[in-house]
Amino acid sequence: MTFRRAAIPALVGSLLMTLLLWWAGASTAALQLRGTTQVFDVQSATALRLWLAPWSYDPPAAQFSDGSAADTAFGAGTQYADLYSTAMQIRFVALFVFFLAGALLLVRRIPPAQGRTPATLLALWAWGPVAATLAVTVSAPWLIASRGNGSYRILPQLADVIASSGPAAVFAALLTAPPTVLVARATAKGTDPLPRPSVPPRAARLAASAGTAVVALSLVVLSYTSVAAWIQTSFSGGGLLSEPGDLLRQWLLLGAWTGPRTTPLGHWLLYRAADILLLAVVWWALRLLPGLLTRSTLPAMAAGAVCATVLGLLASQVLHMAIDDTSSIWGPVYVFSSLGNGVPAALTFGTAAGLTAFATLRLAGGRNTGGSTS
C-alpha cells in the first residue's frame, strides 16, 4: 500500500484512539456522582477510577478528595495545576503521534488484503497499548513536576507513572482497530494485488525461534524472583538517579515467577502454562510475520515483533484471570485491572526480538522473492 493510501486509515485510527481515551478521562467525574455504587460495587468503582485517572485532566487527588487535599498533593498554586494541564496536553499529542507512526508502518507493510486482514487487526490492537505507554513516558516529567516533589525519588516516580496507562488503553485500542482496518480496506480498493512473499520455512522457523529466545530471556531468566530482586537492588546511583530498580523492572521484566516449593504443584503448572502461551504466541506470530509483510524491512520486523509480544502478553494475562477466578470476590472490573501490565518490557524485548529475527532471516536466506507463502 502506498504511503498516501496508508496515511488515511492511520490518521483515522490515531484520532479515534485519542478521542476514546480523552472521553474516558473526561468520564472520571461521573464515577463521583451519587448512585455510582448502585451501578458498580465499591471495588469496581475504585478500579475504574484507577483505569481512567491517567487520562483525566483533573488531578488525581481532586478526583478523590476535596480541594484542600488536591492543593496538598499538587503543590498549592496555579503553577502546579498548569504543569499538570501541560502534562496531559503532551500526553494526548504524543499518543496521537505515536499511534499514527505505528499504524502508518503497520498498514503499509501488513495491508488488510490477500488474507492479511486478521493480522492487521491484531497488530493495530497490540500497537495501541504501546503508543499509550510511550505517550505516558514522554509526559511523565511534567506530571511528576506538577506534584511539587519532582526532586524526590524521581526514578521510582517515573516508574509509577509509566506503569499507569493500564487497561483503558487496551480497550480503547480494541475499539480503534476494527474501524481503522475498515478504512484501510476501503482505501486499498482499486490498487494492484499485493502477493504474499515466499519465505523458506526453515528460515522463518529459525527467525521465529531466535526472536522468541530473546523474549524468553526476560520471561524466564530475568523474571525469576531471585534475579528480579538482584535487578531491583544491585543498581544504585546518587541524587536524581538514585533507586533505579523500579524503573529497570518496568522495562526489563515481562513477568514474575518462582519455584513450586511455596505453591501447590498444579497451581504452579497452570501459571507456567500462561508463560508458555506467551512464548507460543510470540513464536507463531514471528513465524508468520515475514510472509505477512509486503517487504521485510528492519522497522517493520521490529514493530511486528513488538505487537507479537504484546499479544502474547495479553493472552497470558487473560489466562491468568481465568486461573485466578476472583471476579466473585472483587468484581469483574477488578479482574481486568492487570490487563496491559508489562507493556514497557514487551516494547524493549519485542524490539530486540524483531531485530534478532530480521538478522536471522537474512543470514538464513529468507529474502522476499514474491509469490505465495509457504
GROMACS .gro file of C-alpha atoms in nm:
model
  374
    1MET     CA    1   0.000   0.000   0.000
    2THR     CA    2   0.132   0.344  -0.087
    3PHE     CA    3   0.218   0.598   0.179
    4ARG     CA    4  -0.072   0.826   0.086
    5ARG     CA    5  -0.329   0.546   0.097
    6ALA     CA    6  -0.196   0.417   0.430
    7ALA     CA    7  -0.198   0.765   0.583
    8ILE     CA    8  -0.579   0.789   0.570
    9PRO     CA    9  -0.659   0.490   0.796
   10ALA     CA   10  -0.361   0.573   1.019
   11LEU     CA   11  -0.498   0.924   1.074
   12VAL     CA   12  -0.847   0.791   1.141
   13GLY     CA   13  -0.717   0.536   1.391
   14SER     CA   14  -0.497   0.790   1.570
   15LEU     CA   15  -0.782   1.037   1.603
   16LEU     CA   16  -1.021   0.769   1.725
   17MET     CA   17  -0.773   0.630   1.981
   18THR     CA   18  -0.703   0.979   2.115
   19LEU     CA   19  -1.071   1.071   2.136
   20LEU     CA   20  -1.162   0.747   2.312
   21LEU     CA   21  -0.901   0.795   2.584
   22TRP     CA   22  -0.988   1.164   2.615
   23TRP     CA   23  -1.353   1.070   2.657
   24ALA     CA   24  -1.257   0.801   2.910
   25GLY     CA   25  -1.057   1.053   3.113
   26ALA     CA   26  -1.338   1.309   3.097
   27SER     CA   27  -1.579   1.045   3.229
   28THR     CA   28  -1.391   1.010   3.556
   29ALA     CA   29  -1.609   1.273   3.722
   30ALA     CA   30  -1.917   1.057   3.656
   31LEU     CA   31  -1.782   0.798   3.899
   32GLN     CA   32  -1.818   1.051   4.183
   33LEU     CA   33  -2.188   1.106   4.127
   34ARG     CA   34  -2.444   0.982   4.376
   35GLY     CA   35  -2.570   0.641   4.286
   36THR     CA   36  -2.243   0.520   4.136
   37THR     CA   37  -2.218   0.246   4.396
   38GLN     CA   38  -2.567   0.132   4.297
   39VAL     CA   39  -2.436   0.059   3.947
   40PHE     CA   40  -2.088  -0.060   4.045
   41ASP     CA   41  -1.972  -0.212   4.369
   42VAL     CA   42  -1.710  -0.022   4.568
   43GLN     CA   43  -1.417  -0.229   4.438
   44SER     CA   44  -1.527  -0.189   4.075
   45ALA     CA   45  -1.579   0.187   4.110
   46THR     CA   46  -1.233   0.225   4.265
   47ALA     CA   47  -1.075   0.013   3.991
   48LEU     CA   48  -1.247   0.221   3.721
   49ARG     CA   49  -1.112   0.542   3.875
   50LEU     CA   50  -0.761   0.398   3.862
   51TRP     CA   51  -0.815   0.293   3.498
   52LEU     CA   52  -0.925   0.639   3.389
   53ALA     CA   53  -0.707   0.860   3.611
   54PRO     CA   54  -0.403   0.861   3.375
   55TRP     CA   55  -0.620   1.017   3.102
   56SER     CA   56  -0.811   1.269   3.312
   57TYR     CA   57  -0.744   1.643   3.304
   58ASP     CA   58  -0.845   1.663   3.670
   59PRO     CA   59  -0.557   1.597   3.913
   60PRO     CA   60  -0.596   1.253   4.075
   61ALA     CA   61  -0.616   1.397   4.428
   62ALA     CA   62  -0.903   1.622   4.319
   63GLN     CA   63  -1.093   1.316   4.197
   64PHE     CA   64  -1.095   1.152   4.541
   65SER     CA   65  -1.070   1.438   4.788
   66ASP     CA   66  -1.179   1.795   4.840
   67GLY     CA   67  -0.993   2.099   4.712
   68SER     CA   68  -0.760   2.122   5.012
   69ALA     CA   69  -0.630   1.770   4.957
   70ALA     CA   70  -0.572   1.847   4.591
   71ASP     CA   71  -0.372   2.155   4.684
   72THR     CA   72  -0.156   1.950   4.918
   73ALA     CA   73  -0.088   1.683   4.659
   74PHE     CA   74  -0.026   1.924   4.375
   75GLY     CA   75   0.171   2.189   4.547
   76ALA     CA   76  -0.074   2.470   4.632
   77GLY     CA   77  -0.083   2.707   4.339
   78THR     CA   78  -0.191   2.753   3.982
   79GLN     CA   79   0.163   2.682   3.858
   80TYR     CA   80   0.133   2.317   3.958
   81ALA     CA   81  -0.214   2.293   3.805
   82ASP     CA   82  -0.076   2.445   3.485
   83LEU     CA   83   0.206   2.188   3.484
   84TYR     CA   84  -0.049   1.909   3.517
   85SER     CA   85  -0.253   2.050   3.227
   86THR     CA   86   0.064   2.075   3.020
   87ALA     CA   87   0.148   1.713   3.101
   88MET     CA   88  -0.193   1.598   2.981
   89GLN     CA   89  -0.169   1.804   2.662
   90ILE     CA   90   0.169   1.650   2.588
   91ARG     CA   91   0.029   1.305   2.670
   92PHE     CA   92  -0.257   1.325   2.421
   93VAL     CA   93  -0.048   1.483   2.145
   94ALA     CA   94   0.219   1.216   2.196
   95LEU     CA   95  -0.048   0.944   2.191
   96PHE     CA   96  -0.175   1.072   1.856
   97VAL     CA   97   0.177   1.093   1.709
   98PHE     CA   98   0.297   0.753   1.833
   99PHE     CA   99  -0.018   0.570   1.725
  100LEU     CA  100  -0.006   0.744   1.387
  101ALA     CA  101   0.357   0.643   1.329
  102GLY     CA  102   0.298   0.280   1.424
  103ALA     CA  103  -0.033   0.248   1.239
  104LEU     CA  104   0.118   0.401   0.925
  105LEU     CA  105   0.402   0.149   0.926
  106LEU     CA  106   0.177  -0.148   1.006
  107VAL     CA  107  -0.091  -0.064   0.748
  108ARG     CA  108   0.172  -0.012   0.479
  109ARG     CA  109   0.359  -0.335   0.549
  110ILE     CA  110   0.060  -0.552   0.656
  111PRO     CA  111  -0.225  -0.415   0.442
  112PRO     CA  112  -0.568  -0.572   0.504
  113ALA     CA  113  -0.574  -0.765   0.175
  114GLN     CA  114  -0.476  -1.109   0.044
  115GLY     CA  115  -0.561  -1.281   0.372
  116ARG     CA  116  -0.380  -1.028   0.592
  117THR     CA  117  -0.688  -0.865   0.750
  118PRO     CA  118  -0.681  -1.060   1.082
  119ALA     CA  119  -0.309  -0.989   1.117
  120THR     CA  120  -0.363  -0.617   1.053
  121LEU     CA  121  -0.644  -0.607   1.309
  122LEU     CA  122  -0.439  -0.779   1.579
  123ALA     CA  123  -0.131  -0.569   1.507
  124LEU     CA  124  -0.322  -0.242   1.537
  125TRP     CA  125  -0.486  -0.360   1.859
  126ALA     CA  126  -0.149  -0.451   2.008
  127TRP     CA  127   0.006  -0.122   1.899
  128GLY     CA  128  -0.250   0.082   2.096
  129PRO     CA  129  -0.110  -0.001   2.446
  130VAL     CA  130   0.242   0.055   2.312
  131ALA     CA  131   0.153   0.405   2.188
  132ALA     CA  132  -0.017   0.479   2.520
  133THR     CA  133   0.290   0.365   2.716
  134LEU     CA  134   0.518   0.584   2.505
  135ALA     CA  135   0.284   0.881   2.547
  136VAL     CA  136   0.273   0.835   2.924
  137THR     CA  137   0.653   0.810   2.932
  138VAL     CA  138   0.705   1.129   2.733
  139SER     CA  139   0.466   1.329   2.952
  140ALA     CA  140   0.594   1.186   3.282
  141PRO     CA  141   0.846   1.465   3.368
  142TRP     CA  142   0.573   1.733   3.360
  143LEU     CA  143   0.335   1.516   3.560
  144ILE     CA  144   0.598   1.447   3.827
  145ALA     CA  145   0.686   1.816   3.846
  146SER     CA  146   0.318   1.903   3.898
  147ARG     CA  147   0.322   1.706   4.224
  148GLY     CA  148   0.562   1.954   4.378
  149ASN     CA  149   0.820   1.693   4.480
  150GLY     CA  150   0.991   1.619   4.149
  151SER     CA  151   1.337   1.610   4.305
  152TYR     CA  152   1.242   1.331   4.550
  153ARG     CA  153   1.294   0.972   4.430
  154ILE     CA  154   1.234   1.072   4.070
  155LEU     CA  155   1.313   0.732   3.915
  156PRO     CA  156   1.059   0.539   4.128
  157GLN     CA  157   0.805   0.812   4.050
  158LEU     CA  158   0.885   0.777   3.682
  159ALA     CA  159   0.834   0.401   3.701
  160ASP     CA  160   0.499   0.452   3.872
  161VAL     CA  161   0.380   0.694   3.603
  162ILE     CA  162   0.494   0.470   3.316
  163ALA     CA  163   0.304   0.174   3.464
  164SER     CA  164  -0.021   0.372   3.483
  165SER     CA  165  -0.154   0.354   3.125
  166GLY     CA  166  -0.337   0.037   3.218
  167PRO     CA  167  -0.645  -0.142   3.080
  168ALA     CA  168  -0.809   0.173   2.943
  169ALA     CA  169  -0.556   0.183   2.659
  170VAL     CA  170  -0.608  -0.187   2.583
  171PHE     CA  171  -0.984  -0.149   2.549
  172ALA     CA  172  -0.955   0.178   2.357
  173ALA     CA  173  -0.720   0.008   2.110
  174LEU     CA  174  -0.963  -0.284   2.081
  175LEU     CA  175  -1.235  -0.038   1.974
  176THR     CA  176  -0.998   0.153   1.746
  177ALA     CA  177  -0.857  -0.136   1.544
  178PRO     CA  178  -1.174  -0.253   1.355
  179PRO     CA  179  -1.271   0.091   1.215
  180THR     CA  180  -0.909   0.152   1.116
  181VAL     CA  181  -0.898  -0.176   0.927
  182LEU     CA  182  -1.230  -0.100   0.755
  183VAL     CA  183  -1.099   0.238   0.637
  184ALA     CA  184  -0.776   0.072   0.524
  185ARG     CA  185  -0.970  -0.185   0.320
  186ALA     CA  186  -1.173   0.094   0.161
  187THR     CA  187  -0.864   0.294   0.068
  188ALA     CA  188  -0.693  -0.018  -0.070
  189LYS     CA  189  -0.969  -0.083  -0.324
  190GLY     CA  190  -0.861  -0.034  -0.681
  191THR     CA  191  -0.492  -0.095  -0.613
  192ASP     CA  192  -0.289  -0.375  -0.762
  193PRO     CA  193  -0.299  -0.705  -0.572
  194LEU     CA  194  -0.020  -0.746  -0.317
  195PRO     CA  195   0.103  -1.106  -0.339
  196ARG     CA  196   0.234  -1.259  -0.019
  197PRO     CA  197   0.610  -1.317  -0.043
  198SER     CA  198   0.755  -1.664  -0.040
  199VAL     CA  199   0.969  -1.729   0.267
  200PRO     CA  200   1.164  -2.054   0.313
  201PRO     CA  201   1.002  -2.241   0.604
  202ARG     CA  202   1.338  -2.323   0.761
  203ALA     CA  203   1.446  -1.957   0.759
  204ALA     CA  204   1.111  -1.846   0.904
  205ARG     CA  205   1.132  -2.105   1.183
  206LEU     CA  206   1.489  -2.011   1.269
  207ALA     CA  207   1.400  -1.641   1.279
  208ALA     CA  208   1.096  -1.710   1.498
  209SER     CA  209   1.299  -1.928   1.735
  210ALA     CA  210   1.575  -1.668   1.768
  211GLY     CA  211   1.327  -1.389   1.836
  212THR     CA  212   1.134  -1.600   2.087
  213ALA     CA  213   1.458  -1.680   2.269
  214VAL     CA  214   1.511  -1.308   2.323
  215VAL     CA  215   1.163  -1.272   2.474
  216ALA     CA  216   1.224  -1.583   2.688
  217LEU     CA  217   1.532  -1.412   2.833
  218SER     CA  218   1.301  -1.163   3.003
  219LEU     CA  219   1.016  -1.401   3.083
  220VAL     CA  220   1.219  -1.700   3.207
  221VAL     CA  221   1.556  -1.568   3.324
  222LEU     CA  222   1.514  -1.206   3.432
  223SER     CA  223   1.165  -1.259   3.577
  224TYR     CA  224   1.276  -1.529   3.819
  225THR     CA  225   1.233  -1.382   4.167
  226SER     CA  226   1.596  -1.402   4.277
  227VAL     CA  227   1.718  -1.243   3.953
  228ALA     CA  228   1.444  -0.979   3.968
  229ALA     CA  229   1.544  -0.899   4.326
  230TRP     CA  230   1.905  -0.858   4.213
  231ILE     CA  231   1.794  -0.617   3.939
  232GLN     CA  232   1.586  -0.430   4.195
  233THR     CA  233   1.865  -0.381   4.446
  234SER     CA  234   2.204  -0.410   4.276
  235PHE     CA  235   2.199  -0.091   4.070
  236SER     CA  236   2.240   0.231   4.259
  237GLY     CA  237   2.315   0.593   4.193
  238GLY     CA  238   2.315   0.928   4.360
  239GLY     CA  239   2.092   1.231   4.357
  240LEU     CA  240   1.818   1.226   4.095
  241LEU     CA  241   1.944   0.893   3.957
  242SER     CA  242   1.914   0.702   4.283
  243GLU     CA  243   1.690   0.395   4.324
  244PRO     CA  244   1.655   0.289   3.960
  245GLY     CA  245   1.533  -0.063   4.049
  246ASP     CA  246   1.160   0.001   3.992
  247LEU     CA  247   1.228   0.163   3.657
  248LEU     CA  248   1.454  -0.122   3.544
  249ARG     CA  249   1.189  -0.378   3.638
  250GLN     CA  250   0.930  -0.190   3.430
  251TRP     CA  251   1.142  -0.208   3.115
  252LEU     CA  252   1.305  -0.549   3.166
  253LEU     CA  253   1.058  -0.791   3.328
  254LEU     CA  254   0.767  -0.947   3.141
  255GLY     CA  255   0.652  -1.149   3.441
  256ALA     CA  256   0.744  -1.287   3.780
  257TRP     CA  257   0.781  -1.647   3.889
  258THR     CA  258   0.943  -1.873   4.144
  259GLY     CA  259   0.977  -2.244   4.206
  260PRO     CA  260   0.687  -2.464   4.318
  261ARG     CA  261   0.814  -2.504   4.674
  262THR     CA  262   0.572  -2.247   4.821
  263THR     CA  263   0.281  -2.319   4.582
  264PRO     CA  264   0.080  -2.634   4.508
  265LEU     CA  265   0.229  -2.805   4.203
  266GLY     CA  266  -0.093  -2.799   4.000
  267HIS     CA  267  -0.143  -2.428   4.059
  268TRP     CA  268   0.220  -2.358   3.975
  269LEU     CA  269   0.192  -2.553   3.648
  270LEU     CA  270  -0.117  -2.353   3.550
  271TYR     CA  271   0.075  -2.029   3.589
  272ARG     CA  272   0.364  -2.170   3.387
  273ALA     CA  273   0.112  -2.261   3.117
  274ALA     CA  274   0.038  -1.890   3.086
  275ASP     CA  275   0.409  -1.822   3.031
  276ILE     CA  276   0.424  -2.099   2.771
  277LEU     CA  277   0.122  -1.945   2.598
  278LEU     CA  278   0.303  -1.611   2.577
  279LEU     CA  279   0.607  -1.770   2.413
  280ALA     CA  280   0.389  -1.979   2.180
  281VAL     CA  281   0.201  -1.671   2.058
  282VAL     CA  282   0.529  -1.487   2.001
  283TRP     CA  283   0.684  -1.779   1.811
  284TRP     CA  284   0.380  -1.833   1.589
  285ALA     CA  285   0.347  -1.462   1.511
  286LEU     CA  286   0.715  -1.430   1.428
  287ARG     CA  287   0.690  -1.742   1.214
  288LEU     CA  288   0.413  -1.587   1.005
  289LEU     CA  289   0.540  -1.229   1.009
  290PRO     CA  290   0.788  -1.246   0.715
  291GLY     CA  291   0.515  -1.390   0.493
  292LEU     CA  292   0.262  -1.127   0.603
  293LEU     CA  293   0.485  -0.828   0.538
  294THR     CA  294   0.485  -0.689   0.186
  295ARG     CA  295   0.853  -0.620   0.244
  296SER     CA  296   1.063  -0.747   0.536
  297THR     CA  297   1.235  -0.427   0.646
  298LEU     CA  298   1.404  -0.373   0.980
  299PRO     CA  299   1.142  -0.125   1.115
  300ALA     CA  300   0.856  -0.349   1.004
  301MET     CA  301   1.007  -0.658   1.167
  302ALA     CA  302   1.073  -0.466   1.488
  303ALA     CA  303   0.720  -0.321   1.502
  304GLY     CA  304   0.567  -0.659   1.418
  305ALA     CA  305   0.768  -0.831   1.690
  306VAL     CA  306   0.661  -0.570   1.945
  307CYS     CA  307   0.296  -0.631   1.851
  308ALA     CA  308   0.352  -1.009   1.873
  309THR     CA  309   0.500  -0.974   2.222
  310VAL     CA  310   0.213  -0.754   2.339
  311LEU     CA  311  -0.041  -1.002   2.201
  312GLY     CA  312   0.134  -1.286   2.381
  313LEU     CA  313   0.138  -1.082   2.700
  314LEU     CA  314  -0.235  -1.008   2.674
  315ALA     CA  315  -0.312  -1.375   2.604
  316SER     CA  316  -0.115  -1.484   2.912
  317GLN     CA  317  -0.287  -1.223   3.127
  318VAL     CA  318  -0.631  -1.341   3.016
  319LEU     CA  319  -0.532  -1.696   3.110
  320HIS     CA  320  -0.412  -1.568   3.447
  321MET     CA  321  -0.756  -1.412   3.502
  322ALA     CA  322  -0.925  -1.743   3.425
  323ILE     CA  323  -0.694  -1.923   3.667
  324ASP     CA  324  -0.744  -1.672   3.949
  325ASP     CA  325  -1.125  -1.658   3.918
  326THR     CA  326  -1.157  -1.373   4.168
  327SER     CA  327  -1.446  -1.196   3.995
  328SER     CA  328  -1.693  -1.326   4.252
  329ILE     CA  329  -1.485  -1.163   4.528
  330TRP     CA  330  -1.355  -0.838   4.379
  331GLY     CA  331  -1.592  -0.784   4.088
  332PRO     CA  332  -1.537  -0.820   3.712
  333VAL     CA  333  -1.376  -0.477   3.668
  334TYR     CA  334  -1.105  -0.550   3.923
  335VAL     CA  335  -1.017  -0.874   3.743
  336PHE     CA  336  -0.916  -0.679   3.430
  337SER     CA  337  -0.702  -0.430   3.626
  338SER     CA  338  -0.381  -0.617   3.545
  339LEU     CA  339  -0.451  -0.614   3.171
  340GLY     CA  340  -0.175  -0.425   2.994
  341ASN     CA  341   0.088  -0.461   3.266
  342GLY     CA  342   0.432  -0.532   3.124
  343VAL     CA  343   0.396  -0.336   2.801
  344PRO     CA  344   0.722  -0.141   2.860
  345ALA     CA  345   0.915  -0.470   2.883
  346ALA     CA  346   0.727  -0.600   2.579
  347LEU     CA  347   0.843  -0.292   2.392
  348THR     CA  348   1.205  -0.348   2.499
  349PHE     CA  349   1.228  -0.718   2.425
  350GLY     CA  350   0.986  -0.711   2.133
  351THR     CA  351   1.213  -0.465   1.957
  352ALA     CA  352   1.518  -0.679   2.036
  353ALA     CA  353   1.331  -0.989   1.917
  354GLY     CA  354   1.240  -0.820   1.589
  355LEU     CA  355   1.598  -0.714   1.525
  356THR     CA  356   1.722  -1.064   1.606
  357ALA     CA  357   1.459  -1.230   1.385
  358PHE     CA  358   1.542  -0.991   1.098
  359ALA     CA  359   1.915  -1.070   1.120
  360THR     CA  360   1.848  -1.444   1.145
  361LEU     CA  361   1.611  -1.432   0.848
  362ARG     CA  362   1.871  -1.259   0.634
  363LEU     CA  363   2.150  -1.494   0.739
  364ALA     CA  364   1.927  -1.795   0.667
  365GLY     CA  365   1.849  -1.665   0.318
  366GLY     CA  366   1.485  -1.570   0.373
  367ARG     CA  367   1.465  -1.279   0.131
  368ASN     CA  368   1.137  -1.180  -0.035
  369THR     CA  369   1.101  -1.336  -0.377
  370GLY     CA  370   0.733  -1.283  -0.446
  371GLY     CA  371   0.467  -1.546  -0.492
  372SER     CA  372   0.271  -1.724  -0.224
  373THR     CA  373   0.386  -1.801   0.122
  374SER     CA  374   0.498  -2.147   0.213
   0.00000   0.00000   0.00000
